[in-house]
Every structure is written in structure tokens, then in C-alpha cells.
Short mmCIF file of C-alpha atoms and ligand atoms in Angstrom, two decimals:
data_model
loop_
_atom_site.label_atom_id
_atom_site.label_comp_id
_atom_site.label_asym_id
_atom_site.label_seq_id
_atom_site.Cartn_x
_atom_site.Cartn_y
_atom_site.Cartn_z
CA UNK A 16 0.00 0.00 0.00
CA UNK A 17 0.86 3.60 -1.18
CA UNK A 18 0.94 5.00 2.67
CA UNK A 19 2.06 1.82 4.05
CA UNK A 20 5.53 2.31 1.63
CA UNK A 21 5.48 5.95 2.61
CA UNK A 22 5.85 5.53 6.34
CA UNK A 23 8.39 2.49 6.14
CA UNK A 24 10.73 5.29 4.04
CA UNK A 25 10.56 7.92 6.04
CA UNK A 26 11.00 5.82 9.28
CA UNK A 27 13.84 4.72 7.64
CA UNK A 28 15.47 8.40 6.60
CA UNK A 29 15.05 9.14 10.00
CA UNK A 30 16.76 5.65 11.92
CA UNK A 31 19.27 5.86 9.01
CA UNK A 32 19.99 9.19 9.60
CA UNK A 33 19.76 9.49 13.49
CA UNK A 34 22.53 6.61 13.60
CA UNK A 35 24.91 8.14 11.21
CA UNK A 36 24.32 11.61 12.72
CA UNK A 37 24.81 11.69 15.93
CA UNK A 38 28.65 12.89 15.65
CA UNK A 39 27.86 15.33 13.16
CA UNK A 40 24.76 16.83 14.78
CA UNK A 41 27.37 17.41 18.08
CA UNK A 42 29.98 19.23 15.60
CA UNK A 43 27.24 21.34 14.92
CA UNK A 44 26.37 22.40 18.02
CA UNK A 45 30.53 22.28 19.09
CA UNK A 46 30.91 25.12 16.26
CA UNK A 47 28.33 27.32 17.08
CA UNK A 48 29.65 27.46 20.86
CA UNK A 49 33.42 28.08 19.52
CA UNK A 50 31.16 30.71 16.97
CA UNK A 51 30.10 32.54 20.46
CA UNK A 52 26.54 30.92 21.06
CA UNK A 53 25.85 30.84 24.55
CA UNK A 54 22.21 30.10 24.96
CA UNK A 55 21.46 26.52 26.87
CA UNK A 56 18.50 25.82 26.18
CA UNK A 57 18.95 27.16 22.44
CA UNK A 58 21.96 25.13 22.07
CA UNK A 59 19.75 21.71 23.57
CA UNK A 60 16.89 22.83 20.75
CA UNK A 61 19.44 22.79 18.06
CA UNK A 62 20.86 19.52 19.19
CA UNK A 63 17.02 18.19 18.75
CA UNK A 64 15.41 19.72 15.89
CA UNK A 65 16.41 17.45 12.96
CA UNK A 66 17.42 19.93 10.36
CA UNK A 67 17.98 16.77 7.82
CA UNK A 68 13.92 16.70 8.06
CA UNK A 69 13.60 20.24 6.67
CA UNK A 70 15.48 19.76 3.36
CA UNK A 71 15.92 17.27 0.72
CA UNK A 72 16.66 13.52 1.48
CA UNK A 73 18.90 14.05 -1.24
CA UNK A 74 20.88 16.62 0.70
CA UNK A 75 20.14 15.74 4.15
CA UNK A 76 23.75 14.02 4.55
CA UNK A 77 25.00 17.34 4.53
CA UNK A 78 22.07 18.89 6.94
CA UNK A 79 24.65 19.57 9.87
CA UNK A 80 27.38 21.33 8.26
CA UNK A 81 26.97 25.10 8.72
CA UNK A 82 26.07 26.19 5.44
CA UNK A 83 23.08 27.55 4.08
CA UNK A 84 21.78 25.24 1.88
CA UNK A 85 19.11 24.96 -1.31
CA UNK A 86 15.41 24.34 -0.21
CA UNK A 87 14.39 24.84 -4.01
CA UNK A 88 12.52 28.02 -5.88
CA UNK A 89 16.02 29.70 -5.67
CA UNK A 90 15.54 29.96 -1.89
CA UNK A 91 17.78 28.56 0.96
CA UNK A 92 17.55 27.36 4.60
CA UNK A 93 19.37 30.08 6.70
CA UNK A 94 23.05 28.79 7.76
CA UNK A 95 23.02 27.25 11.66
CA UNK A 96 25.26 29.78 12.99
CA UNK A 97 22.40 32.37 11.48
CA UNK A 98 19.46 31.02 13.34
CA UNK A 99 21.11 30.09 16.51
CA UNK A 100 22.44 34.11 16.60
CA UNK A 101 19.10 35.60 15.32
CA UNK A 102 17.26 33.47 18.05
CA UNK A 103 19.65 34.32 20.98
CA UNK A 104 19.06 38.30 20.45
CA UNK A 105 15.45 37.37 19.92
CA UNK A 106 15.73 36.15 23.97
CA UNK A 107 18.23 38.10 25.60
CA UNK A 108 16.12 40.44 27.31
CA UNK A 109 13.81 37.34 28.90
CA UNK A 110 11.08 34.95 27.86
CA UNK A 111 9.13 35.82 24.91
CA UNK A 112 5.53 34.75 24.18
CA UNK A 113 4.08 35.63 20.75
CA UNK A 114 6.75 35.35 17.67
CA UNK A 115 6.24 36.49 14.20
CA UNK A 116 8.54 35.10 11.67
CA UNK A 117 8.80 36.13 7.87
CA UNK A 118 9.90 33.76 5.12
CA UNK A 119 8.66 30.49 6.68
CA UNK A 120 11.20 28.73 3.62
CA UNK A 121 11.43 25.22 4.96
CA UNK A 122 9.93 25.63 8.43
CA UNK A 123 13.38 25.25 10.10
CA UNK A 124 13.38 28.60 11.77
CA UNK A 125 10.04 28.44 13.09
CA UNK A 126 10.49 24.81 14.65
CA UNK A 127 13.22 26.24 16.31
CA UNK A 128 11.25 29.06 18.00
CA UNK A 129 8.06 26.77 18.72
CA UNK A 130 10.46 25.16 21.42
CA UNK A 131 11.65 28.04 22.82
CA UNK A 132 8.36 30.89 23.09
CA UNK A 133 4.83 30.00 23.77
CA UNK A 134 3.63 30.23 19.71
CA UNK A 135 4.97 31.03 16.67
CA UNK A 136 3.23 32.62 13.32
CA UNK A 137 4.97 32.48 10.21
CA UNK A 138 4.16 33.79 6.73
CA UNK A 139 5.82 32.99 3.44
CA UNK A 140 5.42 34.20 -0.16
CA UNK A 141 5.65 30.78 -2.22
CA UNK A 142 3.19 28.52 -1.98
CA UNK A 143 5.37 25.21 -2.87
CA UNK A 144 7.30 25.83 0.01
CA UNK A 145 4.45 26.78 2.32
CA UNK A 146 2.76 23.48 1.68
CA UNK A 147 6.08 21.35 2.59
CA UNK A 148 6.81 23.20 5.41
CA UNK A 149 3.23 22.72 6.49
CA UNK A 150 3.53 18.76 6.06
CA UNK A 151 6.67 18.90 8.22
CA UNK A 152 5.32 20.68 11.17
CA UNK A 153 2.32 17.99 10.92
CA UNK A 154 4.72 15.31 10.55
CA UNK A 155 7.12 16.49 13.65
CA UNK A 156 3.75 17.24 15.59
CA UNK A 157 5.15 20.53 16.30
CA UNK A 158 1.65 22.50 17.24
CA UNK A 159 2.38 25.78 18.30
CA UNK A 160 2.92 26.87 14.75
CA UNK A 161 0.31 28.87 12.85
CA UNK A 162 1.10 29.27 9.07
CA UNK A 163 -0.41 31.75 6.26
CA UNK A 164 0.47 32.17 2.49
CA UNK A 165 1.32 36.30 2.52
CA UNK A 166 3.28 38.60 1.13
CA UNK A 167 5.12 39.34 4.67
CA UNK A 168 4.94 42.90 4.18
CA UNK A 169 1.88 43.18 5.91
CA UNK A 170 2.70 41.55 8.88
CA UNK A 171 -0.48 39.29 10.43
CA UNK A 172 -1.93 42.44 11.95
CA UNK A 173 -5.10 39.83 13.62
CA UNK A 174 -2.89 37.83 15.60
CA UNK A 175 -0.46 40.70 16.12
CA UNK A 176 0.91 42.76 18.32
CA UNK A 177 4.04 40.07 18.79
CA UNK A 178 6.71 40.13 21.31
CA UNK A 179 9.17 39.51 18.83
CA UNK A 180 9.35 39.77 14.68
CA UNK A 181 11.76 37.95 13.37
CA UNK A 182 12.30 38.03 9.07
CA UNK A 183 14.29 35.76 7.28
CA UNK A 184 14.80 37.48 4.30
CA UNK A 185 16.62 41.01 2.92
CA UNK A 186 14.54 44.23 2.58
CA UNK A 187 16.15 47.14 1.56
CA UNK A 188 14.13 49.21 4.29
CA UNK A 189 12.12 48.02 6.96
CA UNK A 190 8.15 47.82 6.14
CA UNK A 191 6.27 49.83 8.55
CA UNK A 192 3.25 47.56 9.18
CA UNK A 193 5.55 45.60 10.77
CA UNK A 194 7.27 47.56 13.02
CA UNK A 195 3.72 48.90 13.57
CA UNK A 196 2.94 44.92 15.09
CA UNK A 197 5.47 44.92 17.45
CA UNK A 198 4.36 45.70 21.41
CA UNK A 199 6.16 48.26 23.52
CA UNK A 200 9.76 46.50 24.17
CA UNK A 201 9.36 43.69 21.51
CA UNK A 202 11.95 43.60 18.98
CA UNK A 203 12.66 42.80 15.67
CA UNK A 204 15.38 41.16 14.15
CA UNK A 205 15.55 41.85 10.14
CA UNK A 206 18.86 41.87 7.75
CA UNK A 207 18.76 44.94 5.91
CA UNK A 208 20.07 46.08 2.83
CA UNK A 209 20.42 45.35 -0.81
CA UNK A 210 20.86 42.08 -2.21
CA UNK A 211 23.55 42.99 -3.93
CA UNK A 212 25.67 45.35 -1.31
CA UNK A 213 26.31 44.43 2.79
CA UNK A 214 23.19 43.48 4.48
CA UNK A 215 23.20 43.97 7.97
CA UNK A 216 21.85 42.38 10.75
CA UNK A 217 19.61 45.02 12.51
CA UNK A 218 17.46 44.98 15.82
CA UNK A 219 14.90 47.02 16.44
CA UNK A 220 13.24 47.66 18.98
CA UNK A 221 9.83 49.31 20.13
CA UNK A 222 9.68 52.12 22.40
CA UNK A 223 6.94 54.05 24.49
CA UNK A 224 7.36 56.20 21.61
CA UNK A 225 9.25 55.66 18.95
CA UNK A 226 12.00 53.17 17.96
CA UNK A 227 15.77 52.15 18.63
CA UNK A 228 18.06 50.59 16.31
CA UNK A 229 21.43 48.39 16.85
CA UNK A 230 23.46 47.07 13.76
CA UNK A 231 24.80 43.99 14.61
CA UNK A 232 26.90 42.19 11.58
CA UNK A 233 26.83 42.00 8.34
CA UNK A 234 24.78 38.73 6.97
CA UNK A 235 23.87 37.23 3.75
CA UNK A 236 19.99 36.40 3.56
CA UNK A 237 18.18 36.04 -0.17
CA UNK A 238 16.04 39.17 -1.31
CA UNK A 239 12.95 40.04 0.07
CA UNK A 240 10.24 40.16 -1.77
CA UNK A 241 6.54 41.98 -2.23
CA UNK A 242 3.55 40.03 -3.72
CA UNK A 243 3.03 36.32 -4.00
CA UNK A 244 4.35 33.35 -5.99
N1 SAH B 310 13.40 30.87 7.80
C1 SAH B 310 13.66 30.07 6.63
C2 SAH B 310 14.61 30.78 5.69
C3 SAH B 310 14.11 30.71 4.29
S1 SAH B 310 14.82 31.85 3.15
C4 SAH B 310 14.17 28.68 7.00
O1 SAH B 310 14.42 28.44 8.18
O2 SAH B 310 14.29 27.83 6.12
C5 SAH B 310 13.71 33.21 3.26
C6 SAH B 310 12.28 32.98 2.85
O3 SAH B 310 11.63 34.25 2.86
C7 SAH B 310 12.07 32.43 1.44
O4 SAH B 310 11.34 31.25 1.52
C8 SAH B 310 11.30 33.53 0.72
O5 SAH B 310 10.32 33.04 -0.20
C9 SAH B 310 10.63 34.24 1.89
N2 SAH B 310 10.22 35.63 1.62
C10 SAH B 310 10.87 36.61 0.94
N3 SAH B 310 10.14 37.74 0.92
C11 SAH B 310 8.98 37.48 1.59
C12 SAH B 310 7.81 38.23 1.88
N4 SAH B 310 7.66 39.49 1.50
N5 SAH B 310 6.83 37.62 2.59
C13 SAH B 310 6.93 36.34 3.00
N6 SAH B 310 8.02 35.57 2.75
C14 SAH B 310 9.03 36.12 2.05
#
């Protein structure tokens, strides 16, 4: 039977993998503590999510190495060293409750953050990768995670305002409706900048009235983008 095949393979990718893995997976999380990472219980989430899950069995052998790799529809998953250091500034100041990511891309991000705030929304512009992200969340039972096929730009002003906005992708200036979602003291966490000069990662965060900004590094993210696909 069709589903009968489908669960024996993909009980097998992940035995196979978990066996083989193990050393690698701890390299991973070895780097990104020699990278500066300092987080506990973000290092023990990274250690558990299995990143090989959120790309292409063809790929997923090289799921632990901290690169950015193709998720298909000229996007990427974002480099290790990436998420771990955009989700350790999203919690330095303290527990955080409602999270808004944008550019969902393979889902990897926001299973991250389900583990580590009370629930995450995420929005993403291309539908193909929406709907596998969507199956992998199901699959990995991860239920805190609330999904929507948007042009990010607009935020998800209904379940907003968020503690925390994190996007995954480049603008070349900030959109306001987002900033405009954030509560007094949340943050956001956005590389900006063009995709062909220094992006840089910038946090932002909300005032009593108005705004402050930190640059942090310079980063690499692909090109954010308005409308949908
Ligand atoms: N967080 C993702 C990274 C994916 S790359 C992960 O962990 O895999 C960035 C994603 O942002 C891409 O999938 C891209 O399609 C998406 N994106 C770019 N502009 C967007 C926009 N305006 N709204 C929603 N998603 C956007």
C-alpha cells in the first residue's frame, strides 16, 4: 500500500539518519559554541530539531554542516550559525511569548522558535514551500505553529501585536506595518540592505514612543520580496 511504503521510508530516513548523525549533529552544536553561542536551552533545541527533516533527502547528509543550503525556488535554509544568533538576540532580554517570523522557507526557523516561546506565526510568499513546510510541522507534531500564504509585508496584523518579529529574508528598508505589530519593548530582528551590497543584521526595537536601532553584523539572507508566488 501507497501510505504503508510511505511511512516504512521515512521511518527509515530518519533511523538511518539518526545513527549516522549523531557525531555530526554534536559538531554542529561544538561550532556554534566556539562561533560565540551561549544560549542553553537554544543550544539543547538545536541539538534536537532534525534539520535533515527540513530539506531534501537528497541533501540531508549534509544537513549539519553550517552552510546555508538549497530548499528549491532559488531559496535557501538560513546557515546554523544564522538562526542560533538571530534566536539568541530574539531572547536576551527574557522569555518571549508571541513570535512572528517572515519567510517560513522550509519551516526550520520556526520549529526552532516553537520550542523556545509560547507560539509562533509564520508567513511565506511561495506557496510550494508553504505546503512542505506545512507537512513537516504535521509530521514532527510541532503544534504551536500557525502558518499563512502572505506577502510578509503586511505583517499578520489579527494575531499581532508580537513580542518579537523575526524576518528571514533582505529588505532594503524596513516595512512599517511591521514595526507597527510589534508591542512596547518587543523587537525585531531583520537583515537589511540590498541584495547585492552588505546586508546587515539590525534589531529594532519598540519604544513608548518611537524606535531604537542596533546594527549587529553583516549577513547574507536572499532578497525580500513583495507580492506572491
Ligand atoms: N526561515 C527560513 C529561511 C528561508 S529563506 C528557513 O528556516 O528555512 C527566506 C524565505 O523568505 C524564502 O522562503 C522567501 O520566499 C521568503 N520571503 C521573501 N520575501 C517574503 C515576503 N515578502 N513575505 C513572505 N516571505 C518572504
Amino acid at each position: 500500500m501507497a501510505g504503508t511504503n510511505y511511512v516504512i521510508a521515512s521511518a527509515h530516513q530518519i533511523a538511518g539518519i539518526g545513527f549516522t548523525s549523531q557525531r555530526t549533529r554534536t559538531r554542529m552544536i561544538r561550532r556554534l559554541i566556539d562561533r560565540g553561542i551561549e544560549n542553553e536551552a537554544l543550544l539543547q533545541v538545536l541539538a534536537t530539531v532534525p534539520r535533515h527533516m527540513f530539506v531534501d533527502e537528497a541533501i540531508s547528509t549534509r544537513a549539519y554542516e553550517d552552510v546555508a543550503l538549497p530548499i528549491g525556488e532559488g531559496q535557501t535554509i538560513s546557515q546554523p550559525y544564522a538562526v542560533a544568533r538571530m534566536t539568541e538576540i530574539l531572547l536576551e532580554e527574557g522569555p518571549v511569548q508571541r513570535v512572528l517570523e517572515v519567510g517560513t522557507g522550509s519551516g526550520y526557523q520556526a520549529a526552532v522558535l516553537s520550542q523556545l516561546v509560547d507560539v509562533v506565526f509564520t508567513v511565506e510568499r511561495i506557496r510550494n514551500l508553504l505546503d512542505k513546510a506545512r507537512s513537516r510541522f504535521r509530521a514532527l507534531q510541532y503544534r504551536n505553529i500557525h502558518t499563512r500564504y502572505s506577502d510578509g509585508s503586511w505583517g499578520w496584523a489579527s494575531h499581532g501585536p508580537f513580542d518579537a518579529i523575526m524576518v528571514t529574508a533582505a529588505p532594503a528598508k524596513v516595512p512599517m506595518p511591521l514595526l507597527e505589530q510589534l508591542t512596547i519593548g518587543g523587537r525585531m530582528i531583520v537583515p537589511v540592505g540590498a541584495q547585492d551590497g552588505a546586508q546587515s543584521l539590525t534589531i529594532i526595537t519598540r519604544t513608548r514612543d518611537s524606535f531604537s536601532v542596533r546594527e549587529e553584523s553583516d549577513v547574507k539572507f536572499v532578497p525580500f520580496l513583495s507580492g506572491k508566488s
